[in-house]
Amino acid sequence: MKSPDLIIKRIINNKEYEVHIFYIKSARAIYFEFESGNLIFRLNPKHLNTSRFENFLVKSITKAIKNPRFINERELKINTKNQSFYCFGELISYDLTSNFIIFKVNNSFEYLKLSKDYSSKTIEEIIKNFLKEKLLIKFKFFAEEAVKMILQKTIDLTYKILKKKTSWASINIRTKTLNICEDLIYFSDEMIKYVAFHEICHLVHANHSKEFWNLLSKYFENWKEIKRKLNSYILK
């Protein structure tokens, strides 16, 4: 994501929040979203110092901070101050040397190379890229398992990890391309596996029909609970 045009701070319910402002000169409306724990407003610059914007800001943030997804997303951000991050359902602590980010996952030490002029942003990018590589491996493994169990054959699938706001994954039935939400790096293997099986079920039933959910239930009887946790950003 590009840097915001402006960062402001507002106090809502006695707590200070950082607000990211992006300008869209042609915009007539004011838009709000939260992404990765950030409060984001997109608007025409002429609306910035208006009661219309301030009222919309207060209303939007007040509603957002009650959302379990927003609360948990903020906690999931890589914490360079405390040197910790969430990795597939677990909180991991890391150490820094002049050359490496060092941490332990599944009883194995990982050493991620650092440049000499690294910054907090560099550390975040390196860790996130590492996690996305691991996510791709996990998702591919679970998707191939699902293909064998559900379709009882092998097919060639293409995988892409993307920033997705509306779903945890999607599949193009024609091209057999799986688009995976990068936020799955935070969740446990069981929940990643559920998403993989969910998408492969769409190769049998394209829509979320009764038949689709019946098929998915054969492999995940607790799919409703997993779905609830995913949407609330409960990691495992």
PDB file of C-alpha atoms in Angstrom:
ATOM      1  CA  MET A   1       0.000   0.000   0.000  1.00  0.00           C
ATOM      2  CA  LYS A   2       1.257   3.487  -0.829  1.00  0.00           C
ATOM      3  CA  SER A   3       1.890   5.994   1.943  1.00  0.00           C
ATOM      4  CA  PRO A   4      -1.087   8.110   3.041  1.00  0.00           C
ATOM      5  CA  ASP A   5      -1.291  11.735   1.961  1.00  0.00           C
ATOM      6  CA  LEU A   6      -1.948  12.730   5.541  1.00  0.00           C
ATOM      7  CA  ILE A   7      -1.972  11.120   8.983  1.00  0.00           C
ATOM      8  CA  ILE A   8      -4.153  12.655  11.668  1.00  0.00           C
ATOM      9  CA  LYS A   9      -5.098  11.589  15.190  1.00  0.00           C
ATOM     10  CA  ARG A  10      -8.502  11.578  16.781  1.00  0.00           C
ATOM     11  CA  ILE A  11      -9.685  10.629  20.279  1.00  0.00           C
ATOM     12  CA  ILE A  12     -12.710   8.330  20.299  1.00  0.00           C
ATOM     13  CA  ASN A  13     -14.109   7.045  23.616  1.00  0.00           C
ATOM     14  CA  ASN A  14     -11.055   8.388  25.477  1.00  0.00           C
ATOM     15  CA  LYS A  15      -8.594   6.525  23.255  1.00  0.00           C
ATOM     16  CA  GLU A  16      -6.377   8.021  20.559  1.00  0.00           C
ATOM     17  CA  TYR A  17      -6.444   6.525  17.059  1.00  0.00           C
ATOM     18  CA  GLU A  18      -4.214   7.201  14.086  1.00  0.00           C
ATOM     19  CA  VAL A  19      -6.142   7.907  10.897  1.00  0.00           C
ATOM     20  CA  HIS A  20      -4.705   7.520   7.390  1.00  0.00           C
ATOM     21  CA  ILE A  21      -6.023   9.948   4.780  1.00  0.00           C
ATOM     22  CA  PHE A  22      -5.777   9.318   1.034  1.00  0.00           C
ATOM     23  CA  TYR A  23      -6.818  12.025  -1.399  1.00  0.00           C
ATOM     24  CA  ILE A  24      -9.005  11.357  -4.431  1.00  0.00           C
ATOM     25  CA  LYS A  25      -9.525  14.707  -6.132  1.00  0.00           C
ATOM     26  CA  SER A  26     -12.417  13.466  -8.237  1.00  0.00           C
ATOM     27  CA  ALA A  27     -14.316  11.884  -5.317  1.00  0.00           C
ATOM     28  CA  ARG A  28     -17.723  13.219  -4.362  1.00  0.00           C
ATOM     29  CA  ALA A  29     -18.284  10.792  -1.505  1.00  0.00           C
ATOM     30  CA  ILE A  30     -16.098  10.021   1.520  1.00  0.00           C
ATOM     31  CA  TYR A  31     -14.991   6.408   1.828  1.00  0.00           C
ATOM     32  CA  PHE A  32     -13.889   4.464   4.912  1.00  0.00           C
ATOM     33  CA  GLU A  33     -12.312   1.061   5.437  1.00  0.00           C
ATOM     34  CA  PHE A  34     -10.021  -0.653   7.888  1.00  0.00           C
ATOM     35  CA  GLU A  35      -7.205  -2.797   6.619  1.00  0.00           C
ATOM     36  CA  SER A  36      -4.516  -4.597   8.637  1.00  0.00           C
ATOM     37  CA  GLY A  37      -5.562  -2.608  11.687  1.00  0.00           C
ATOM     38  CA  ASN A  38      -5.332   0.771   9.929  1.00  0.00           C
ATOM     39  CA  LEU A  39      -8.213   3.256   9.798  1.00  0.00           C
ATOM     40  CA  ILE A  40      -8.349   4.564   6.228  1.00  0.00           C
ATOM     41  CA  PHE A  41     -10.385   7.397   4.735  1.00  0.00           C
ATOM     42  CA  ARG A  42     -10.417   8.321   1.052  1.00  0.00           C
ATOM     43  CA  LEU A  43     -11.820  11.700   0.080  1.00  0.00           C
ATOM     44  CA  ASN A  44     -11.520  14.850  -1.957  1.00  0.00           C
ATOM     45  CA  PRO A  45      -9.106  17.224  -0.125  1.00  0.00           C
ATOM     46  CA  LYS A  46     -11.781  19.939  -0.066  1.00  0.00           C
ATOM     47  CA  HIS A  47     -13.848  17.787   2.333  1.00  0.00           C
ATOM     48  CA  LEU A  48     -11.057  17.417   4.890  1.00  0.00           C
ATOM     49  CA  ASN A  49     -11.844  20.303   7.255  1.00  0.00           C
ATOM     50  CA  THR A  50     -15.603  20.029   7.138  1.00  0.00           C
ATOM     51  CA  SER A  51     -18.239  18.974   9.643  1.00  0.00           C
ATOM     52  CA  ARG A  52     -19.397  16.407   7.101  1.00  0.00           C
ATOM     53  CA  PHE A  53     -16.037  14.640   7.242  1.00  0.00           C
ATOM     54  CA  GLU A  54     -15.655  14.940  11.021  1.00  0.00           C
ATOM     55  CA  ASN A  55     -19.104  13.507  11.654  1.00  0.00           C
ATOM     56  CA  PHE A  56     -18.477  10.653   9.220  1.00  0.00           C
ATOM     57  CA  LEU A  57     -15.057   9.992  10.786  1.00  0.00           C
ATOM     58  CA  VAL A  58     -16.418   9.753  14.335  1.00  0.00           C
ATOM     59  CA  LYS A  59     -19.343   7.570  13.285  1.00  0.00           C
ATOM     60  CA  SER A  60     -17.137   5.242  11.204  1.00  0.00           C
ATOM     61  CA  ILE A  61     -14.407   4.795  13.803  1.00  0.00           C
ATOM     62  CA  THR A  62     -16.890   4.321  16.653  1.00  0.00           C
ATOM     63  CA  LYS A  63     -18.485   1.474  14.714  1.00  0.00           C
ATOM     64  CA  ALA A  64     -15.160  -0.036  13.572  1.00  0.00           C
ATOM     65  CA  ILE A  65     -13.561  -0.256  17.010  1.00  0.00           C
ATOM     66  CA  LYS A  66     -16.411  -2.496  18.177  1.00  0.00           C
ATOM     67  CA  ASN A  67     -15.788  -4.937  15.337  1.00  0.00           C
ATOM     68  CA  PRO A  68     -13.899  -8.076  16.519  1.00  0.00           C
ATOM     69  CA  ARG A  69     -12.078  -8.211  13.204  1.00  0.00           C
ATOM     70  CA  PHE A  70     -10.674  -4.700  13.671  1.00  0.00           C
ATOM     71  CA  ILE A  71      -9.656  -5.392  17.260  1.00  0.00           C
ATOM     72  CA  ASN A  72      -7.819  -8.568  16.325  1.00  0.00           C
ATOM     73  CA  GLU A  73      -6.283  -7.172  13.122  1.00  0.00           C
ATOM     74  CA  ARG A  74      -4.554  -4.450  15.137  1.00  0.00           C
ATOM     75  CA  GLU A  75      -3.008  -7.086  17.382  1.00  0.00           C
ATOM     76  CA  LEU A  76      -1.716  -9.067  14.399  1.00  0.00           C
ATOM     77  CA  LYS A  77       0.557  -6.402  13.001  1.00  0.00           C
ATOM     78  CA  ILE A  78       4.264  -7.270  13.185  1.00  0.00           C
ATOM     79  CA  ASN A  79       5.456  -5.626  16.388  1.00  0.00           C
ATOM     80  CA  THR A  80       8.963  -4.289  15.818  1.00  0.00           C
ATOM     81  CA  LYS A  81       8.986  -2.652  19.242  1.00  0.00           C
ATOM     82  CA  ASN A  82       8.413  -5.897  21.154  1.00  0.00           C
ATOM     83  CA  GLN A  83      10.073  -7.962  18.391  1.00  0.00           C
ATOM     84  CA  SER A  84       7.200 -10.364  17.884  1.00  0.00           C
ATOM     85  CA  PHE A  85       4.727 -11.458  15.213  1.00  0.00           C
ATOM     86  CA  TYR A  86       1.942 -13.969  14.669  1.00  0.00           C
ATOM     87  CA  CYS A  87       2.787 -16.990  12.560  1.00  0.00           C
ATOM     88  CA  PHE A  88       0.150 -19.613  11.684  1.00  0.00           C
ATOM     89  CA  GLY A  89      -1.712 -19.311  14.965  1.00  0.00           C
ATOM     90  CA  GLU A  90       1.254 -18.756  17.269  1.00  0.00           C
ATOM     91  CA  LEU A  91       2.962 -15.670  18.686  1.00  0.00           C
ATOM     92  CA  ILE A  92       6.647 -15.765  17.744  1.00  0.00           C
ATOM     93  CA  SER A  93       9.441 -13.671  19.258  1.00  0.00           C
ATOM     94  CA  TYR A  94      12.501 -12.779  17.228  1.00  0.00           C
ATOM     95  CA  ASP A  95      16.015 -11.487  17.862  1.00  0.00           C
ATOM     96  CA  LEU A  96      18.066  -9.137  15.731  1.00  0.00           C
ATOM     97  CA  THR A  97      21.748  -9.245  14.917  1.00  0.00           C
ATOM     98  CA  SER A  98      23.581  -6.953  12.529  1.00  0.00           C
ATOM     99  CA  ASN A  99      22.868  -9.391   9.694  1.00  0.00           C
ATOM    100  CA  PHE A 100      19.840 -11.526  10.562  1.00  0.00           C
ATOM    101  CA  ILE A 101      16.342 -11.749  11.984  1.00  0.00           C
ATOM    102  CA  ILE A 102      16.385 -14.940  14.070  1.00  0.00           C
ATOM    103  CA  PHE A 103      13.397 -16.862  15.410  1.00  0.00           C
ATOM    104  CA  LYS A 104      12.246 -20.394  16.106  1.00  0.00           C
ATOM    105  CA  VAL A 105       9.292 -22.086  14.395  1.00  0.00           C
ATOM    106  CA  ASN A 106       8.372 -25.746  14.940  1.00  0.00           C
ATOM    107  CA  ASN A 107      11.628 -26.415  16.809  1.00  0.00           C
ATOM    108  CA  SER A 108      13.667 -25.089  13.896  1.00  0.00           C
ATOM    109  CA  PHE A 109      15.588 -21.811  13.801  1.00  0.00           C
ATOM    110  CA  GLU A 110      15.063 -19.438  10.889  1.00  0.00           C
ATOM    111  CA  TYR A 111      17.636 -16.849   9.821  1.00  0.00           C
ATOM    112  CA  LEU A 112      16.339 -14.073   7.580  1.00  0.00           C
ATOM    113  CA  LYS A 113      19.008 -11.925   5.962  1.00  0.00           C
ATOM    114  CA  LEU A 114      19.088  -8.210   6.815  1.00  0.00           C
ATOM    115  CA  SER A 115      20.678  -5.398   4.854  1.00  0.00           C
ATOM    116  CA  LYS A 116      23.063  -3.044   6.662  1.00  0.00           C
ATOM    117  CA  ASP A 117      20.701  -0.074   6.518  1.00  0.00           C
ATOM    118  CA  TYR A 118      17.564  -1.912   7.638  1.00  0.00           C
ATOM    119  CA  SER A 119      14.588  -0.157   9.233  1.00  0.00           C
ATOM    120  CA  SER A 120      11.430  -1.250  11.042  1.00  0.00           C
ATOM    121  CA  LYS A 121       9.635  -1.239   7.706  1.00  0.00           C
ATOM    122  CA  THR A 122      12.344  -3.460   6.208  1.00  0.00           C
ATOM    123  CA  ILE A 123      11.952  -5.953   9.056  1.00  0.00           C
ATOM    124  CA  GLU A 124       8.183  -6.071   8.540  1.00  0.00           C
ATOM    125  CA  GLU A 125       8.584  -6.669   4.806  1.00  0.00           C
ATOM    126  CA  ILE A 126      11.176  -9.434   5.249  1.00  0.00           C
ATOM    127  CA  ILE A 127       9.105 -11.291   7.857  1.00  0.00           C
ATOM    128  CA  LYS A 128       5.905 -10.936   5.853  1.00  0.00           C
ATOM    129  CA  ASN A 129       7.559 -12.213   2.668  1.00  0.00           C
ATOM    130  CA  PHE A 130       8.858 -15.223   4.607  1.00  0.00           C
ATOM    131  CA  LEU A 131       5.375 -15.952   5.945  1.00  0.00           C
ATOM    132  CA  LYS A 132       3.790 -15.627   2.504  1.00  0.00           C
ATOM    133  CA  GLU A 133       6.262 -18.142   1.088  1.00  0.00           C
ATOM    134  CA  LYS A 134       5.359 -20.587   3.863  1.00  0.00           C
ATOM    135  CA  LEU A 135       1.649 -19.945   3.323  1.00  0.00           C
ATOM    136  CA  LEU A 136       1.991 -20.794  -0.351  1.00  0.00           C
ATOM    137  CA  ILE A 137       3.612 -24.132   0.521  1.00  0.00           C
ATOM    138  CA  LYS A 138       0.935 -24.972   3.096  1.00  0.00           C
ATOM    139  CA  PHE A 139      -1.990 -23.956   0.912  1.00  0.00           C
ATOM    140  CA  LYS A 140      -0.673 -25.889  -2.072  1.00  0.00           C
ATOM    141  CA  PHE A 141      -0.269 -29.014   0.079  1.00  0.00           C
ATOM    142  CA  PHE A 142      -3.824 -28.778   1.447  1.00  0.00           C
ATOM    143  CA  ALA A 143      -5.346 -27.955  -1.947  1.00  0.00           C
ATOM    144  CA  GLU A 144      -3.665 -30.954  -3.566  1.00  0.00           C
ATOM    145  CA  GLU A 145      -4.910 -33.130  -0.703  1.00  0.00           C
ATOM    146  CA  ALA A 146      -8.428 -31.780  -1.259  1.00  0.00           C
ATOM    147  CA  VAL A 147      -8.268 -32.478  -5.000  1.00  0.00           C
ATOM    148  CA  LYS A 148      -7.327 -36.105  -4.384  1.00  0.00           C
ATOM    149  CA  MET A 149     -10.041 -36.613  -1.758  1.00  0.00           C
ATOM    150  CA  ILE A 150     -12.875 -34.675  -3.413  1.00  0.00           C
ATOM    151  CA  LEU A 151     -12.185 -35.079  -7.136  1.00  0.00           C
ATOM    152  CA  GLN A 152     -10.229 -38.340  -6.835  1.00  0.00           C
ATOM    153  CA  LYS A 153      -7.744 -37.249  -9.471  1.00  0.00           C
ATOM    154  CA  THR A 154      -4.893 -34.774  -9.901  1.00  0.00           C
ATOM    155  CA  ILE A 155      -5.151 -31.427 -11.671  1.00  0.00           C
ATOM    156  CA  ASP A 156      -2.705 -28.590 -12.274  1.00  0.00           C
ATOM    157  CA  LEU A 157      -3.506 -25.554 -10.154  1.00  0.00           C
ATOM    158  CA  THR A 158      -1.966 -22.091 -10.187  1.00  0.00           C
ATOM    159  CA  TYR A 159      -1.570 -20.202  -6.913  1.00  0.00           C
ATOM    160  CA  LYS A 160      -1.374 -16.477  -6.194  1.00  0.00           C
ATOM    161  CA  ILE A 161      -1.162 -14.701  -2.841  1.00  0.00           C
ATOM    162  CA  LEU A 162      -2.950 -11.356  -2.904  1.00  0.00           C
ATOM    163  CA  LYS A 163      -4.365  -8.649  -0.677  1.00  0.00           C
ATOM    164  CA  LYS A 164      -8.018  -9.642  -0.536  1.00  0.00           C
ATOM    165  CA  LYS A 165     -10.714  -7.761   1.339  1.00  0.00           C
ATOM    166  CA  THR A 166     -13.847  -9.739   0.562  1.00  0.00           C
ATOM    167  CA  SER A 167     -12.824 -13.401   0.837  1.00  0.00           C
ATOM    168  CA  TRP A 168     -10.126 -15.692   2.194  1.00  0.00           C
ATOM    169  CA  ALA A 169      -9.559 -17.239  -1.208  1.00  0.00           C
ATOM    170  CA  SER A 170     -11.206 -17.601  -4.585  1.00  0.00           C
ATOM    171  CA  ILE A 171     -10.848 -19.985  -7.491  1.00  0.00           C
ATOM    172  CA  ASN A 172     -11.185 -19.354 -11.201  1.00  0.00           C
ATOM    173  CA  ILE A 173     -12.846 -22.537 -12.377  1.00  0.00           C
ATOM    174  CA  ARG A 174     -11.830 -22.011 -16.003  1.00  0.00           C
ATOM    175  CA  THR A 175      -8.117 -21.344 -15.421  1.00  0.00           C
ATOM    176  CA  LYS A 176      -7.839 -23.391 -12.186  1.00  0.00           C
ATOM    177  CA  THR A 177      -6.204 -20.409 -10.485  1.00  0.00           C
ATOM    178  CA  LEU A 178      -6.429 -20.072  -6.704  1.00  0.00           C
ATOM    179  CA  ASN A 179      -6.148 -16.542  -5.311  1.00  0.00           C
ATOM    180  CA  ILE A 180      -5.210 -16.662  -1.631  1.00  0.00           C
ATOM    181  CA  CYS A 181      -5.668 -13.887   0.926  1.00  0.00           C
ATOM    182  CA  GLU A 182      -2.291 -13.024   2.435  1.00  0.00           C
ATOM    183  CA  ASP A 183      -3.862 -12.591   5.900  1.00  0.00           C
ATOM    184  CA  LEU A 184      -4.017 -16.386   6.171  1.00  0.00           C
ATOM    185  CA  ILE A 185      -0.365 -16.176   7.314  1.00  0.00           C
ATOM    186  CA  TYR A 186      -1.757 -15.500  10.791  1.00  0.00           C
ATOM    187  CA  PHE A 187      -4.062 -18.511  11.048  1.00  0.00           C
ATOM    188  CA  SER A 188      -3.559 -22.101  12.158  1.00  0.00           C
ATOM    189  CA  ASP A 189      -3.068 -24.965   9.720  1.00  0.00           C
ATOM    190  CA  GLU A 190      -6.589 -26.258  10.363  1.00  0.00           C
ATOM    191  CA  MET A 191      -8.098 -22.975   9.230  1.00  0.00           C
ATOM    192  CA  ILE A 192      -5.867 -22.737   6.157  1.00  0.00           C
ATOM    193  CA  LYS A 193      -6.818 -26.306   5.293  1.00  0.00           C
ATOM    194  CA  TYR A 194     -10.502 -25.412   5.622  1.00  0.00           C
ATOM    195  CA  VAL A 195     -10.103 -22.544   3.138  1.00  0.00           C
ATOM    196  CA  ALA A 196      -8.287 -24.822   0.679  1.00  0.00           C
ATOM    197  CA  PHE A 197     -10.989 -27.503   0.871  1.00  0.00           C
ATOM    198  CA  HIS A 198     -13.672 -24.820   0.594  1.00  0.00           C
ATOM    199  CA  GLU A 199     -12.241 -23.619  -2.721  1.00  0.00           C
ATOM    200  CA  ILE A 200     -11.764 -27.103  -4.170  1.00  0.00           C
ATOM    201  CA  CYS A 201     -15.409 -27.857  -3.351  1.00  0.00           C
ATOM    202  CA  HIS A 202     -16.257 -25.038  -5.755  1.00  0.00           C
ATOM    203  CA  LEU A 203     -14.887 -27.182  -8.587  1.00  0.00           C
ATOM    204  CA  VAL A 204     -17.853 -29.460  -7.906  1.00  0.00           C
ATOM    205  CA  HIS A 205     -20.465 -26.872  -6.901  1.00  0.00           C
ATOM    206  CA  ALA A 206     -19.730 -23.361  -8.156  1.00  0.00           C
ATOM    207  CA  ASN A 207     -22.155 -21.602  -5.818  1.00  0.00           C
ATOM    208  CA  HIS A 208     -22.752 -21.767  -2.073  1.00  0.00           C
ATOM    209  CA  SER A 209     -25.675 -24.089  -2.543  1.00  0.00           C
ATOM    210  CA  LYS A 210     -26.992 -26.638  -0.078  1.00  0.00           C
ATOM    211  CA  GLU A 211     -25.086 -29.292  -2.038  1.00  0.00           C
ATOM    212  CA  PHE A 212     -21.876 -27.288  -1.657  1.00  0.00           C
ATOM    213  CA  TRP A 213     -22.144 -27.090   2.134  1.00  0.00           C
ATOM    214  CA  ASN A 214     -23.106 -30.761   2.357  1.00  0.00           C
ATOM    215  CA  LEU A 215     -19.961 -31.660   0.426  1.00  0.00           C
ATOM    216  CA  LEU A 216     -17.740 -29.454   2.574  1.00  0.00           C
ATOM    217  CA  SER A 217     -19.323 -30.902   5.727  1.00  0.00           C
ATOM    218  CA  LYS A 218     -17.935 -34.324   4.824  1.00  0.00           C
ATOM    219  CA  TYR A 219     -14.455 -32.961   5.502  1.00  0.00           C
ATOM    220  CA  PHE A 220     -15.196 -30.193   8.014  1.00  0.00           C
ATOM    221  CA  GLU A 221     -18.204 -30.867  10.211  1.00  0.00           C
ATOM    222  CA  ASN A 222     -17.267 -27.742  12.195  1.00  0.00           C
ATOM    223  CA  TRP A 223     -17.124 -25.456   9.141  1.00  0.00           C
ATOM    224  CA  LYS A 224     -19.509 -22.932  10.723  1.00  0.00           C
ATOM    225  CA  GLU A 225     -17.230 -22.495  13.729  1.00  0.00           C
ATOM    226  CA  ILE A 226     -14.120 -22.165  11.552  1.00  0.00           C
ATOM    227  CA  LYS A 227     -15.872 -19.632   9.337  1.00  0.00           C
ATOM    228  CA  ARG A 228     -16.883 -17.612  12.404  1.00  0.00           C
ATOM    229  CA  LYS A 229     -13.315 -17.602  13.716  1.00  0.00           C
ATOM    230  CA  LEU A 230     -11.881 -16.559  10.364  1.00  0.00           C
ATOM    231  CA  ASN A 231     -14.270 -13.651  10.034  1.00  0.00           C
ATOM    232  CA  SER A 232     -13.546 -12.570  13.614  1.00  0.00           C
ATOM    233  CA  TYR A 233      -9.779 -12.999  13.170  1.00  0.00           C
ATOM    234  CA  ILE A 234      -9.578 -15.651  15.882  1.00  0.00           C
ATOM    235  CA  LEU A 235      -6.430 -17.468  14.847  1.00  0.00           C
ATOM    236  CA  LYS A 236      -7.055 -21.064  15.897  1.00  0.00           C
TER     237      LYS A 236
END
